[in-house]
Structure formats: C-alpha cells, structure tokens
Amino acid sequence: MSVATLTGSERVARSFARAKDERRLAVIVYLTVGYPDRAATRGLLRAALDAGADILELGVPFSDPLADGATVQRASEVALRNGVTLADCLAEAREIVAERDATALFMGYTNPFLRFGAARLAEQGRACGLSGVIVPDLPTEESAVLDDALAPVGLARIDLYAPTTPDARLDELLPRSRGFAYCVSLTGVTGARQALGTDVAAFVGRVRARTQLPVAVGFGISQPEHVRALRGVADGVVVGSAALDAVGRGGERGLRDFVSSLVVAGRT
Amino acid sequence: MKGRFGEFGGQFLPETLMPAAAELETAYEAAQADPAFRSELARLLRDFVGRPTPLTDARRLSEAVGLERVLLKREDLAHTGAHKINSAVGQALLAQRMGKHRVVAETGAGQHGVASAAACALLGLECVVYMGTEDMRRQAPNVFRMKLLGAEVRPVESGTKTLKDAVNEAIRDWVTNVRNTYYLLGSAIGPHPYPTMVRDFQSVIGKEAREQSQALLGRLPDVVVACVGGGSNAIGMFHAFLGDGAVKLRGVEAAGHGIATGEHAASIVAGSAGVLHGTRTLVLQDDDGQIRGTHSVSAGLDYPGVGPEHAALHASGRAHYVARTDHEALEGFTLLSRMEGIIPALEPAHAIADLRAIAKEHGAESIVLLCLSGRGDKDLETVMKELG
C-alpha cells in the first residue's frame, strides 16, 4: 500500500502492529524540532529511526509549555531562539516521511496550532504525510476546533489519559480515541524520572479495558528498566526528555544508543 | 457552555487537571450554596480584611483633573494593601473546605502572594508562592512579607521571569501535586471556574461601591474606571454595574513605553484572540502564536493576557478599554499622592492617569468612580528610581 492511501490513524496502527509482530513494545521518540540547532533535527530523526524507533513525535516549540518539565522547556526556548516555526516543523515532517516512510506526529500546544489555522494545519499536515497531533493543553471538551479540521483528512488527534481520570470519564473519552491511547504515567509534567509510578499497571489496565486501540505510556520514562517493567502492560512507550538528554550528552550517537537500549528492553 | 464568556473562556488544561477543575467547580458551587461558608467568608472579610473599605470623595484630585467628582474605592485600605485579599481569603477558605492542606499561588507584583500567604497563615495552610526572579528583584519588600507570613517563595527563572512564567510554574506544581494541592489563582484568568470564581469573590468591591455611591450621591456614577492586568479588581468593580446601562465601564491597561514600541502589556488594546494559561482570551502574541514578552513599570499589570470576561466585555462593547504609559502612570502616582495624601500602587496609578482623558471624552460634569486597587508602599523603590 502506498503512503498516500494510508490515513494517519492507519499509519499509527501499522507501526504498532509491526512492533507487536516483532514481539516488542513500540518506541515513540519525541524530539523538539530545532534543538539543539535547526540543522541537527534531520540527523536526529534519522538516528532515532535507525535505532528502531517506531513513531516520531516532532515537538513544535511553544513559549509557554505548561505541561512540560525543565528539559523540554529548555529545548523549546532554544528552538524558538533558533527561529523555528510550525512551517519548519511541517518541512521536517515532510522530509522524514518521504525519505523513510516514517510515522510522524506533532506534539505541541493549542495556541500555535490555532494561530496557524486548523484547516491549514490539516491540509498541509496531510500533504506532508503527518499522521496526527498530540496537544497536551487541549482536552476533549475543547478539541472540536481541531478535530473538525483534522478528522476529515485522516489526521489523528491523539488524546492523553491521566491517572487522575476517573473511570466514568474514561468511559466517555475512550470511544473517541484515535491512533493510540496515550497514558500519562504520573501526575506531573514531562521529564525523566528515576522510577515509574507505582500505580501505572493498574491505570493502564483501566484504559485498556475500554479500548481496542494500542496503549502507550509516556511521561517520566527514562531507562530500559522502565520499558522492561511495561512489557505485558502496555503496547508502547513514549520517551521525550530522556531522549533530549541523550542528544545533549552524545548527539546522534548518544540518541541512537539510548533508543536502541529501549527497543531491546521492550522485547518480550 | 460552561465557563464561556461569548467566544472566550473555556478549559484548555492537561487531562491530569481536568478532574481537579471539575472537583473545584463542584466544591465552589456547593460552598456558594452553603450559608455556613458564606457567613464565615463574610466574617473574615469584615474582621480580617477590614471590609467594607471606604469610598473617598477625592475633591482636590477631581479639581486637578477637571471632573465634577472622583470617588475612590479604597481597596488600598484592605488588609495586606490591595484587593487581592478578597479572593485569597475566599479561595483559602474553599481549599480548607475541600481538605487541601497545601496551597500554591503565583504572584507578579507580590500583592497576591502576600494576600495568599496571609490567608494561608490565618487558616493554617501550607503556602508556596511562585514568583519570577525579575519581579522578586523589583518587589523585594513583598518577598520578605511573604516569608514573614510563613510562605515559601520559589523563584522562577524560565521565560521572561515575570508573572506569565510564575503562572506556568504554579500550574506545573498543581499538575504534579493535584491530589493534595489547591491552586490559588490570583486574577480572573485561567481555566474555568477561575474567571467566574475570582470575579465572584472580587465582586464585593463593586457591590459595596455601588451602594456607597448611591448613599453619597443619591445616584450612580457616570463612569467606573479600573486598571486591567489580568483584570480581577476591574471585573470585581464592573460586575455590580453591568446591568446599569447608563454607567460607562472603562478599563485601563499598561501601555508601557508606548503601544507603538511593542513594549507594553495591553492585551485588549493591542492583542488578538489566543489560548494562554487554560483560557481563550485576548493575548499578546507573534504571527506564530508565541506569547510575547511584555513590559510595564507595574509588575501587577505585566501580563500578556487578560481575563476572558474582559475580552467578552470588550467584544460586546459593554466596557471600553484604553492604555496608559509608564510615564503617565508615574504622573498619576505623583498626582494622587500630592492631591489627596494617598500613595497609590503603580497599577491603579494607570487609572488615575486616565482621568483627564475621561473628563475630555465624557465631559467635565461627569462623576467617576475609580477602583484604587492597592497602595504604593511596594513600589517606592521603583518610583524612586524612575523619578530619581
């Protein structure tokens, strides 16, 4: 099947299915576009894919990332100082999708998306082969403005679920889920943590019981042990701050080694 | 729709906080309906805050600016020196009722931080206040006050190191500690139910002032004016007058070095619709939707957004918004000090600075009610430097 005939949701599904066939957790890697500099992004995205990343999350920088911890905040500040715009992020997505048939998502905040225009984002996102968007400050109650534009062109807006989300609310939200169910592992902002939250398995179980979609766990994931602990619990992991830390420590090679270690740790 | 003001408002929050926002809304509605909560709040407003605050007939000031009469609603005489205590006491009482023993707050000028620290001390709650390092520098006495009152002041180094970034940090703390923490937001901004709740707690200003104006004048004022940063004192003042069609409502934003310089904090006068800190409102942003840095001599107005209800009042035309520069505000500061023996905070000094324009636009026979939202002790160092 050619790239153009798959919707974003189908591409996401294909990526999770491939990981499942290979008996491992899918690894989703977040990288802020334009960090540490504009020229670095292409090589870092390739390095993540070379190491076995299944899905790329391209971080669209925002001045006020209130769901992010210090690492992503700093990366966003650097990217903004480097002049990165949403149009640049679309260009990066287009290149990596064309080159590698990658599954690429945007992770960014409501205001830059709405300022760019929901219809324009949908049209250009589809043209670039983008699969979907994750918007941490856009809960379902407010998402119509984006969904109405993205859904018709097959772009998935991927919802997040939190340990604090009550069962009744999960019942309401999960039927509307697209792509995969993104479980926030802890109450807090993004950022590498030493340990996984103690109640992750129970929480993921509550989500899984209510959806057929793949379930991925993010926020705080920073070590192969965290991934190992999620085998048999989740279908995938999202890693962001720790990936940026790896970039900071060792550039492309550092990222490749780090992502490889997560892919290996996810083999069941 | 819930928490909407026309096309503005809403709840643009991480999912982790959505249940907390719903819990807060439910708890607030229950508290409002509970006579015991209302009477306890009324008691604290009277015995702790010192309400009602007076209405001062500013005769020499009115003469100086060419108006028939200027009435000052003296929120500067409220405990801790500004209107912020009205909402801080109300919300701290609500936090206690909800069983949340830890309170986080953000502060710009420090007035909300001091008010929160005082309310938490009174009710025995733990209090953490986030404050930009730039604001800590220019409002050093308030940092010390907060510490004296037992609060922990956490410096915020990110972004512009001012109020906007302090709000980000307070939200990050709330999302992390949501199970035991109450976020005591200081202005009528943020996600639902804050704009409504803060307005309700602040509406005591307008209710009292409306009655006091009636008693003094036998009629209502022609124009009601207040400064607008996030807009809590203004919305508290305006609310009682919304139904009085003949009363003009006027908000004064900070024009900083001048609107044309781009160095200002006039979100209504010079902003556009966007989403910031959980609400859709008017914000200062660039073409890419990045929130812009702001400037005002007054830390309390130095914010790139505004409460969504103000955005709606602007859109409907019910209220009119203008902006005054740093320079004009300093003139207003000096004018009130010399004419009435009252040293105002730099925030309401922007409203004082607008009085001559009101006289010109609405006529010298106008009677103007002005919300003097706080006193100027905290600003002396800034003013000494500016007026050197």
XYZ file of C-alpha atoms in Angstrom:
656
model
C 0.000 0.000 0.000
C 1.414 3.400 -0.872
C 1.951 6.156 1.650
C -0.719 8.404 0.236
C -3.524 5.881 0.649
C -2.985 5.354 4.371
C -4.651 7.708 6.833
C -2.711 8.952 9.828
C -4.568 6.596 12.136
C -3.766 3.682 9.820
C -0.090 4.571 9.749
C -0.040 4.676 13.558
C -1.825 1.321 13.659
C 0.681 -0.108 11.182
C 3.599 0.994 13.369
C 2.144 -0.610 16.483
C 1.271 -3.773 14.539
C 4.823 -4.077 13.269
C 6.230 -3.828 16.795
C 3.717 -6.379 18.002
C 4.707 -8.768 15.184
C 8.291 -8.391 16.292
C 7.201 -9.184 19.856
C 8.325 -5.905 21.378
C 6.926 -2.652 22.669
C 6.633 0.179 20.167
C 9.036 3.013 20.947
C 7.849 6.547 20.294
C 10.584 9.158 20.360
C 9.952 12.857 20.964
C 12.434 15.419 19.681
C 11.979 19.194 19.771
C 12.374 20.488 16.224
C 15.323 22.873 16.034
C 17.091 21.604 19.149
C 19.977 21.938 19.666
C 20.040 23.694 16.294
C 17.985 23.693 13.120
C 20.440 21.651 11.095
C 20.565 18.898 13.730
C 16.945 17.814 13.545
C 17.067 15.760 10.337
C 20.034 13.703 11.514
C 18.486 13.140 14.947
C 15.208 11.923 13.456
C 17.154 9.522 11.227
C 19.211 8.330 14.191
C 16.046 7.572 16.166
C 14.643 5.565 13.249
C 17.945 3.773 12.674
C 17.896 2.710 16.303
C 14.440 1.215 15.848
C 12.015 3.969 16.849
C 8.558 3.131 15.541
C 6.953 6.562 15.691
C 8.460 10.048 15.772
C 6.970 12.874 17.761
C 8.145 16.192 16.375
C 7.986 18.760 19.150
C 6.590 22.087 17.950
C 8.166 24.663 20.262
C 5.933 26.994 22.302
C 6.834 29.892 24.568
C 4.694 28.611 27.461
C 4.786 24.805 27.587
C 2.883 24.335 30.838
C 2.721 20.526 30.644
C 6.473 20.221 30.204
C 9.278 19.932 32.688
C 12.634 21.689 32.592
C 14.204 19.621 29.775
C 11.517 20.240 27.150
C 11.113 23.836 28.327
C 14.774 24.492 27.716
C 14.735 22.714 24.361
C 11.711 24.789 23.319
C 13.414 28.017 24.351
C 16.477 27.071 22.332
C 14.354 26.129 19.313
C 12.463 29.416 19.470
C 15.720 31.326 19.701
C 16.759 29.380 16.585
C 13.667 30.785 14.879
C 11.770 27.513 14.488
C 8.167 27.879 13.307
C 5.313 25.464 12.663
C 6.121 25.723 8.946
C 9.647 24.459 9.716
C 8.171 21.537 11.652
C 5.962 20.658 8.674
C 9.009 20.738 6.417
C 10.892 18.359 8.738
C 7.913 16.010 8.811
C 7.642 16.044 5.006
C 11.328 15.179 4.572
C 11.490 12.327 7.049
C 8.191 10.817 5.909
C 9.256 10.978 2.242
C 12.690 9.592 2.993
C 11.823 6.819 5.450
C 8.060 6.295 5.190
C 8.093 7.231 8.873
C 5.078 7.622 11.106
C 5.353 11.200 12.337
C 3.235 13.052 14.874
C 3.325 16.634 16.094
C 3.448 17.348 19.806
C 2.643 20.960 20.520
C 0.376 23.415 22.275
C -3.008 24.778 21.270
C -2.100 28.379 20.564
C 0.470 27.970 17.763
C -1.798 25.394 16.061
C -4.840 27.652 16.196
C -2.836 30.675 15.152
C -1.587 28.709 12.121
C -5.193 27.718 11.449
C -6.795 24.317 11.964
C -7.795 23.952 8.296
C -4.343 24.964 7.099
C -2.710 22.546 9.544
C -4.956 19.739 8.280
C -4.269 20.464 4.638
C -0.513 20.953 4.970
C -0.162 18.181 7.540
C -1.763 15.717 5.145
C 0.362 16.941 2.256
C 3.473 16.344 4.382
C 2.397 12.838 5.346
C 1.920 13.739 9.002
C -0.066 11.101 10.883
C -1.507 13.137 13.712
C -1.072 15.601 16.542
C -0.803 15.449 20.323
C -1.872 18.625 22.102
C -1.424 18.390 25.873
C -3.439 21.515 26.680
C -6.413 20.587 24.507
C -8.756 18.269 26.402
C -11.650 16.595 24.588
C -14.047 19.284 25.768
C -12.197 21.910 23.723
C -10.902 19.824 20.847
C -13.701 20.238 18.308
C -11.949 23.198 16.737
C -9.029 20.948 15.737
C -10.879 17.651 15.304
C -13.343 19.111 12.823
C -10.458 20.011 10.553
C -8.127 17.057 11.139
C -10.547 14.118 11.152
C -11.841 14.551 7.575
C -8.279 14.344 6.190
C -7.407 11.312 8.291
C -5.089 13.002 10.782
C -5.419 11.588 14.291
C -5.612 13.896 17.288
C -4.277 11.655 19.989
C -5.817 12.084 23.423
C -3.979 11.752 26.714
C -5.353 9.977 29.749
C -4.122 10.560 33.269
C -4.027 8.500 36.457
C -6.454 11.085 37.840
C -9.010 10.465 35.070
C -11.940 8.707 36.767
C -13.491 5.555 35.261
C -16.675 7.376 34.285
C -14.659 9.910 32.345
C -12.583 7.170 30.664
C -15.881 5.566 29.598
C -16.819 8.846 27.977
C -13.445 9.700 26.421
C -12.053 6.417 25.109
C -14.658 5.728 22.419
C -13.443 8.969 20.775
C -9.795 7.934 20.916
C -7.805 7.869 17.659
C -4.409 6.392 16.810
C -3.402 5.133 20.219
C -4.348 5.761 23.826
C -1.613 7.881 25.401
C -1.399 7.165 29.123
C 0.381 9.721 31.264
C 2.314 7.577 33.741
C 2.164 10.009 36.632
C 0.565 13.199 37.900
C 3.033 15.768 36.715
C 4.833 17.369 33.820
C 7.111 15.699 31.301
C 10.646 14.911 32.433
C 12.937 11.993 33.108
C 12.244 10.245 36.443
C 14.201 7.671 38.383
C 11.255 5.365 38.933
C 7.987 4.573 37.242
C 4.811 5.495 39.084
C 3.713 2.650 41.330
C 0.150 2.523 40.046
C 0.945 2.529 36.308
C -0.122 -1.061 35.638
C -3.481 -0.571 37.323
C -4.054 2.674 35.486
C -3.097 1.252 32.083
C -5.405 -1.662 32.845
C -8.293 0.749 33.377
C -7.595 2.293 29.973
C -7.022 -0.984 28.132
C -10.302 -2.395 29.386
C -12.076 0.355 27.477
C -10.360 0.453 24.081
C -9.224 -1.760 21.224
C -6.528 0.754 20.272
C -2.887 0.250 21.216
C -1.945 1.758 24.581
C 1.306 3.674 25.097
C 2.768 5.054 28.307
C 4.689 8.299 28.476
C 5.955 10.996 30.897
C 8.901 10.097 33.074
C 10.138 7.113 31.016
C 13.921 7.389 31.019
C 15.532 3.949 31.387
C 15.434 0.491 29.805
C 14.161 -0.853 33.151
C 11.087 1.331 32.839
C 10.422 -0.206 29.426
C 11.017 -3.720 30.741
C 8.545 -3.068 33.534
C 5.904 -2.160 30.960
C 6.206 -5.395 28.955
C 2.859 -7.113 29.074
C 1.313 -3.928 30.452
C 1.406 -1.505 27.533
C 1.905 -1.737 23.751
C 4.370 1.096 23.567
C 6.370 3.744 25.385
C 6.870 7.433 24.690
C 10.225 8.917 25.552
C 10.944 12.649 25.309
C 13.008 14.394 27.952
C 15.378 11.443 28.299
C 15.838 11.435 24.514
C 16.715 15.131 24.608
C 19.120 14.442 27.476
C 20.758 11.736 25.345
C 21.083 14.218 22.497
C 22.625 16.717 24.896
C 25.143 14.154 26.134
C 26.085 12.461 22.897
C 24.343 13.924 19.853
C 23.168 11.477 17.176
C 25.264 8.621 18.517
C 24.003 9.219 22.052
C 20.408 9.215 20.846
C 20.919 6.070 18.762
C 22.417 4.165 21.669
C 19.687 5.309 24.034
C 16.796 4.460 21.690
C 18.376 1.054 20.880
C 18.545 0.250 24.570
C 14.823 0.969 24.902
C 13.929 -1.096 21.827
C 15.916 -4.053 23.197
C 14.377 -3.660 26.631
C 10.913 -3.829 25.083
C 11.399 -7.302 23.547
C 9.112 -9.826 25.133
C -21.492 26.457 27.518
C -19.844 26.147 30.906
C -17.278 28.798 31.699
C -17.767 30.683 28.425
C -17.912 34.417 28.033
C -19.079 34.790 24.469
C -16.318 33.262 22.353
C -13.841 33.454 25.242
C -13.091 31.314 28.292
C -13.079 27.523 28.462
C -10.754 24.898 29.977
C -7.562 24.359 27.985
C -5.886 22.114 30.536
C -3.845 18.930 30.613
C -6.090 15.924 31.178
C -4.466 15.354 34.583
C -6.070 18.594 35.782
C -9.490 18.218 34.174
C -10.910 16.150 37.055
C -9.398 18.647 39.530
C -11.043 21.547 37.712
C -14.364 19.693 37.805
C -13.892 18.936 41.516
C -13.128 22.608 42.136
C -16.213 23.715 40.263
C -18.438 21.344 42.230
C -16.870 22.343 45.549
C -17.187 26.033 44.741
C -20.861 25.718 43.806
C -21.558 23.771 46.985
C -19.712 26.366 49.067
C -21.628 29.224 47.494
C -24.888 27.469 48.292
C -23.848 26.810 51.899
C -24.950 29.551 54.340
C -22.188 28.492 56.755
C -19.484 29.121 54.121
C -20.993 32.448 53.168
C -21.263 33.668 56.715
C -17.707 32.547 57.542
C -16.435 34.392 54.458
C -18.449 37.479 55.411
C -16.989 37.324 58.909
C -13.417 37.111 57.604
C -13.987 39.916 55.107
C -15.206 42.097 57.961
C -12.879 41.126 60.800
C -9.699 40.134 58.957
C -9.780 42.096 55.690
C -11.453 45.157 57.187
C -14.410 45.431 54.846
C -16.275 47.406 53.830
C -13.492 49.597 52.528
C -14.318 53.310 52.409
C -15.338 55.393 49.442
C -13.293 58.592 49.426
C -14.590 61.744 47.763
C -11.362 62.990 46.172
C -12.111 66.703 45.886
C -8.698 68.134 45.140
C -7.966 65.362 42.648
C -11.253 65.919 40.808
C -10.492 69.611 40.535
C -6.991 68.900 39.286
C -8.178 66.594 36.519
C -11.218 68.661 35.569
C -14.002 66.345 36.685
C -17.118 67.079 38.732
C -16.296 64.363 41.206
C -13.911 61.456 41.579
C -14.786 58.783 44.112
C -12.044 56.398 45.155
C -12.944 52.876 46.215
C -10.254 52.302 48.798
C -9.048 48.745 48.243
C -5.641 50.067 49.275
C -7.019 50.063 52.811
C -7.871 46.379 52.747
C -5.608 44.138 54.832
C -2.281 43.447 53.069
C -2.781 46.570 50.990
C -4.728 45.537 47.906
C -7.927 43.941 46.639
C -6.147 40.598 46.181
C -7.027 39.576 49.743
C -10.761 39.374 48.875
C -10.245 36.410 46.594
C -7.343 34.940 48.571
C -9.451 34.631 51.718
C -12.378 33.198 49.775
C -10.256 30.641 47.973
C -8.212 29.670 51.036
C -11.480 29.015 52.849
C -12.561 26.886 49.900
C -9.257 24.981 49.935
C -9.749 24.243 53.613
C -13.294 23.066 52.943
C -12.008 20.782 50.169
C -9.488 19.238 52.554
C -6.490 20.514 50.592
C -3.808 21.449 53.088
C -1.278 22.712 50.576
C -1.815 25.887 48.545
C 0.209 27.100 45.568
C -0.082 30.591 44.114
C 1.662 32.759 41.563
C 2.424 36.391 42.020
C 3.578 39.282 39.876
C 3.745 42.422 41.990
C 3.702 40.277 45.089
C 0.317 41.510 46.294
C -1.453 38.272 45.514
C 1.424 36.321 47.017
C 1.234 38.347 50.222
C -2.556 38.019 50.339
C -2.328 34.248 49.779
C 0.378 33.900 52.418
C -1.720 35.882 54.898
C -4.894 33.903 54.200
C -2.987 30.610 54.499
C -1.382 31.702 57.763
C -4.814 32.586 59.099
C -6.271 29.209 58.172
C -3.205 27.102 58.923
C -2.499 26.032 55.327
C 0.909 25.397 53.765
C 1.635 28.066 51.129
C 4.077 28.006 48.203
C 4.298 31.110 46.009
C 5.927 31.141 42.560
C 7.437 34.457 41.533
C 9.594 35.448 38.575
C 13.111 36.477 39.558
C 12.667 39.751 37.677
C 9.617 40.501 39.860
C 11.437 39.360 43.032
C 14.042 41.959 42.257
C 11.624 44.832 41.742
C 9.237 43.843 44.569
C 11.740 42.811 47.222
C 9.691 44.027 50.240
C 6.797 41.778 49.258
C 9.123 38.774 49.032
C 10.120 39.412 52.620
C 6.479 39.879 53.678
C 5.544 36.512 52.209
C 8.369 34.824 54.067
C 7.366 36.532 57.314
C 3.868 35.154 56.815
C 5.296 31.656 56.592
C 5.094 31.122 52.840
C 7.822 29.572 50.741
C 8.725 31.790 47.779
C 10.043 29.797 44.821
C 11.981 31.807 42.226
C 11.010 31.258 38.570
C 13.896 31.553 36.117
C 12.148 30.406 32.951
C 10.903 32.526 30.059
C 10.547 36.205 30.833
C 10.925 35.625 34.611
C 7.696 37.519 35.314
C 4.035 36.774 36.101
C 3.373 34.710 32.964
C 6.132 32.278 33.856
C 5.100 32.186 37.504
C 1.630 31.051 36.348
C 3.248 28.301 34.227
C 5.220 27.075 37.239
C 2.196 27.176 39.548
C 0.217 25.107 37.026
C 3.129 22.640 36.762
C 3.123 22.307 40.552
C -0.655 21.846 40.563
C -0.484 19.113 37.910
C 2.224 17.340 39.927
C 0.605 17.599 43.353
C -3.010 17.749 42.262
C -4.268 15.280 44.826
C -3.418 17.387 47.892
C -2.885 20.848 46.445
C -5.186 23.786 45.827
C -4.149 26.291 43.158
C -4.998 29.754 44.469
C -5.009 31.741 41.232
C -4.781 35.461 41.758
C -6.575 37.012 38.834
C -9.783 36.437 36.885
C -7.792 34.474 34.312
C -7.059 30.797 33.716
C -9.366 27.871 33.087
C -12.972 27.665 34.207
C -14.033 28.001 37.034
C -11.327 30.535 37.998
C -12.524 33.547 35.973
C -16.018 33.160 37.426
C -14.905 32.291 40.938
C -12.322 35.076 41.259
C -14.825 37.547 39.838
C -17.453 36.430 42.358
C -15.034 36.826 45.272
C -13.939 40.244 43.972
C -17.459 41.447 43.175
C -17.734 42.614 46.778
C -15.787 45.680 45.575
C -18.450 46.769 43.114
C -21.366 45.817 45.356
C -20.056 47.998 48.170
C -19.058 50.831 45.860
C -22.434 50.847 44.142
C -24.240 51.143 47.481
C -21.787 53.720 48.777
C -22.174 55.796 45.604
C -25.944 55.676 45.950
C -25.712 56.754 49.581
C -23.292 59.582 48.849
C -24.718 60.874 45.575
C -28.282 59.612 45.551
C -27.417 58.231 42.106
C -24.890 56.093 40.291
C -21.599 57.377 38.893
C -21.347 58.154 35.174
C -18.102 56.307 34.619
C -16.489 53.424 36.509
C -12.785 53.033 35.880
C -10.208 50.464 36.962
C -6.797 49.248 35.870
C -6.588 45.936 33.999
C -3.716 43.468 34.054
C -5.399 40.085 34.412
C -8.335 42.230 35.415
C -9.527 40.978 38.808
C -10.086 44.337 40.500
C -11.749 45.687 37.369
C -14.123 42.750 36.921
C -14.930 42.855 40.655
C -15.741 46.526 40.327
C -17.579 46.321 36.983
C -19.781 43.398 37.821
C -22.249 45.261 40.024
C -22.727 47.837 37.261
C -23.141 45.544 34.248
C -26.923 45.940 34.376
C -26.741 49.737 34.710
C -26.686 50.631 31.043
C -26.078 54.332 31.686
C -22.884 53.652 33.653
C -19.837 53.579 31.378
C -17.215 50.973 32.225
C -13.616 51.741 31.437
C -10.557 49.548 31.851
C -7.034 50.943 31.724
C -4.224 48.694 30.551
C -0.481 49.266 30.719
C 0.923 50.928 27.597
C 4.457 50.608 28.980
C 6.860 52.535 26.773
C 4.009 53.149 24.314
C 1.881 50.790 22.205
C 3.866 51.637 19.084
C 7.136 50.453 20.696
C 5.759 46.946 21.234
C 6.953 47.206 24.844
C 3.685 47.157 26.725
C 1.144 44.847 28.361
C -2.053 45.996 26.645
C -3.648 42.655 25.735
C -7.062 44.097 24.891
C -5.997 47.294 23.163
C -3.231 45.652 21.123
C -3.784 41.865 21.379
C -5.616 39.177 19.444
C -7.567 36.028 20.296
C -5.490 33.118 21.525
C -5.169 30.463 24.211
C -2.987 31.124 27.240
C -2.977 29.546 30.707
C -6.046 27.445 30.123
C -8.359 30.019 28.645
C -9.214 31.507 25.278
C -8.868 35.257 25.572
C -7.049 38.235 24.098
C -3.296 37.758 24.254
C -0.133 39.414 23.043
C 1.410 37.036 20.547
C 3.511 36.997 17.428
C 2.500 35.691 13.995
C 3.475 32.152 15.019
C 1.305 32.153 18.127
C 4.234 32.507 20.529
C 3.345 34.591 23.565
C 5.229 37.863 23.522
C 7.283 39.397 26.285
C 5.607 42.346 27.952
C 6.726 45.488 29.673
C 5.136 47.653 32.313
C 6.624 49.712 35.119
C 4.000 47.994 37.242
C 4.659 44.300 37.856
C 0.975 43.670 38.548
C -0.072 44.650 35.017
C 2.887 42.988 33.314
C 0.928 40.062 31.835
C 0.366 39.136 28.151
C -3.260 38.050 28.571
C -6.439 39.218 30.277
C -9.431 37.616 31.942
C -11.826 36.135 29.348
C -14.776 38.098 30.696
C -12.963 41.350 29.891
C -12.304 40.066 26.375
C -16.040 39.444 26.070
C -16.977 42.864 27.523
C -14.637 44.419 25.001
C -16.115 42.393 22.131
C -19.667 43.318 23.119
C -18.729 46.963 23.617
C -20.157 46.997 27.159
C -16.794 48.093 28.523
C -14.233 50.329 26.874
C -10.504 49.714 27.227
C -7.627 52.144 26.865
C -3.943 52.064 27.793
C -1.686 54.492 29.672
C 2.094 54.554 29.554
C 4.637 54.109 32.347
C 5.269 57.822 32.200
C 1.586 58.717 32.534
C 1.187 56.221 35.393
C 4.080 57.847 37.273
C 2.371 61.209 36.828
C -0.838 59.690 38.156
C 1.112 58.257 41.082
C 2.506 61.653 41.992
C -0.777 63.451 41.389
C -2.797 61.318 43.792
C -0.056 61.466 46.398
C 0.048 65.257 46.330
C -3.651 65.984 45.900
C -5.153 63.501 48.323
C -2.387 62.301 50.602
C -2.742 58.790 49.234
C 0.194 56.946 47.688
C -1.310 54.514 45.187
C 0.175 51.341 43.781
C 1.531 51.757 40.253
C -1.286 49.569 38.922
C -4.214 51.890 39.807
C -1.944 54.858 39.040
C -2.719 53.926 35.412
C -6.406 54.550 36.125
C -5.602 57.860 37.859
C -3.609 58.787 34.761
C -6.702 58.217 32.628
C -8.938 60.707 34.488
C -8.110 63.706 32.303
C -8.981 61.708 29.200
C -12.270 60.693 30.817
C -13.037 64.361 31.505
C -12.372 65.127 27.861
C -14.380 62.217 26.475
C -17.297 62.155 28.889
C -17.438 65.796 29.960
C -16.261 67.769 32.975
C -19.627 67.274 34.687
C -19.004 63.526 34.929
C -18.865 61.696 38.207
C -16.231 58.997 38.123
C -15.837 56.017 40.423
C -12.264 54.703 40.427
C -11.037 51.460 41.917
C -7.929 52.277 43.911
C -6.882 48.657 43.918
C -3.776 48.904 46.094
C -1.347 51.075 47.961
C 2.066 52.141 46.815
C 4.445 51.031 49.566
C 5.672 48.117 47.447
C 6.503 50.469 44.568
C 8.549 53.099 46.373
C 11.873 51.731 45.205
C 10.738 51.573 41.580
C 9.304 55.070 41.729
C 12.398 56.493 43.421
C 14.472 55.112 40.586
C 12.095 56.324 37.857
C 11.567 59.793 39.303
C 15.112 59.952 40.783
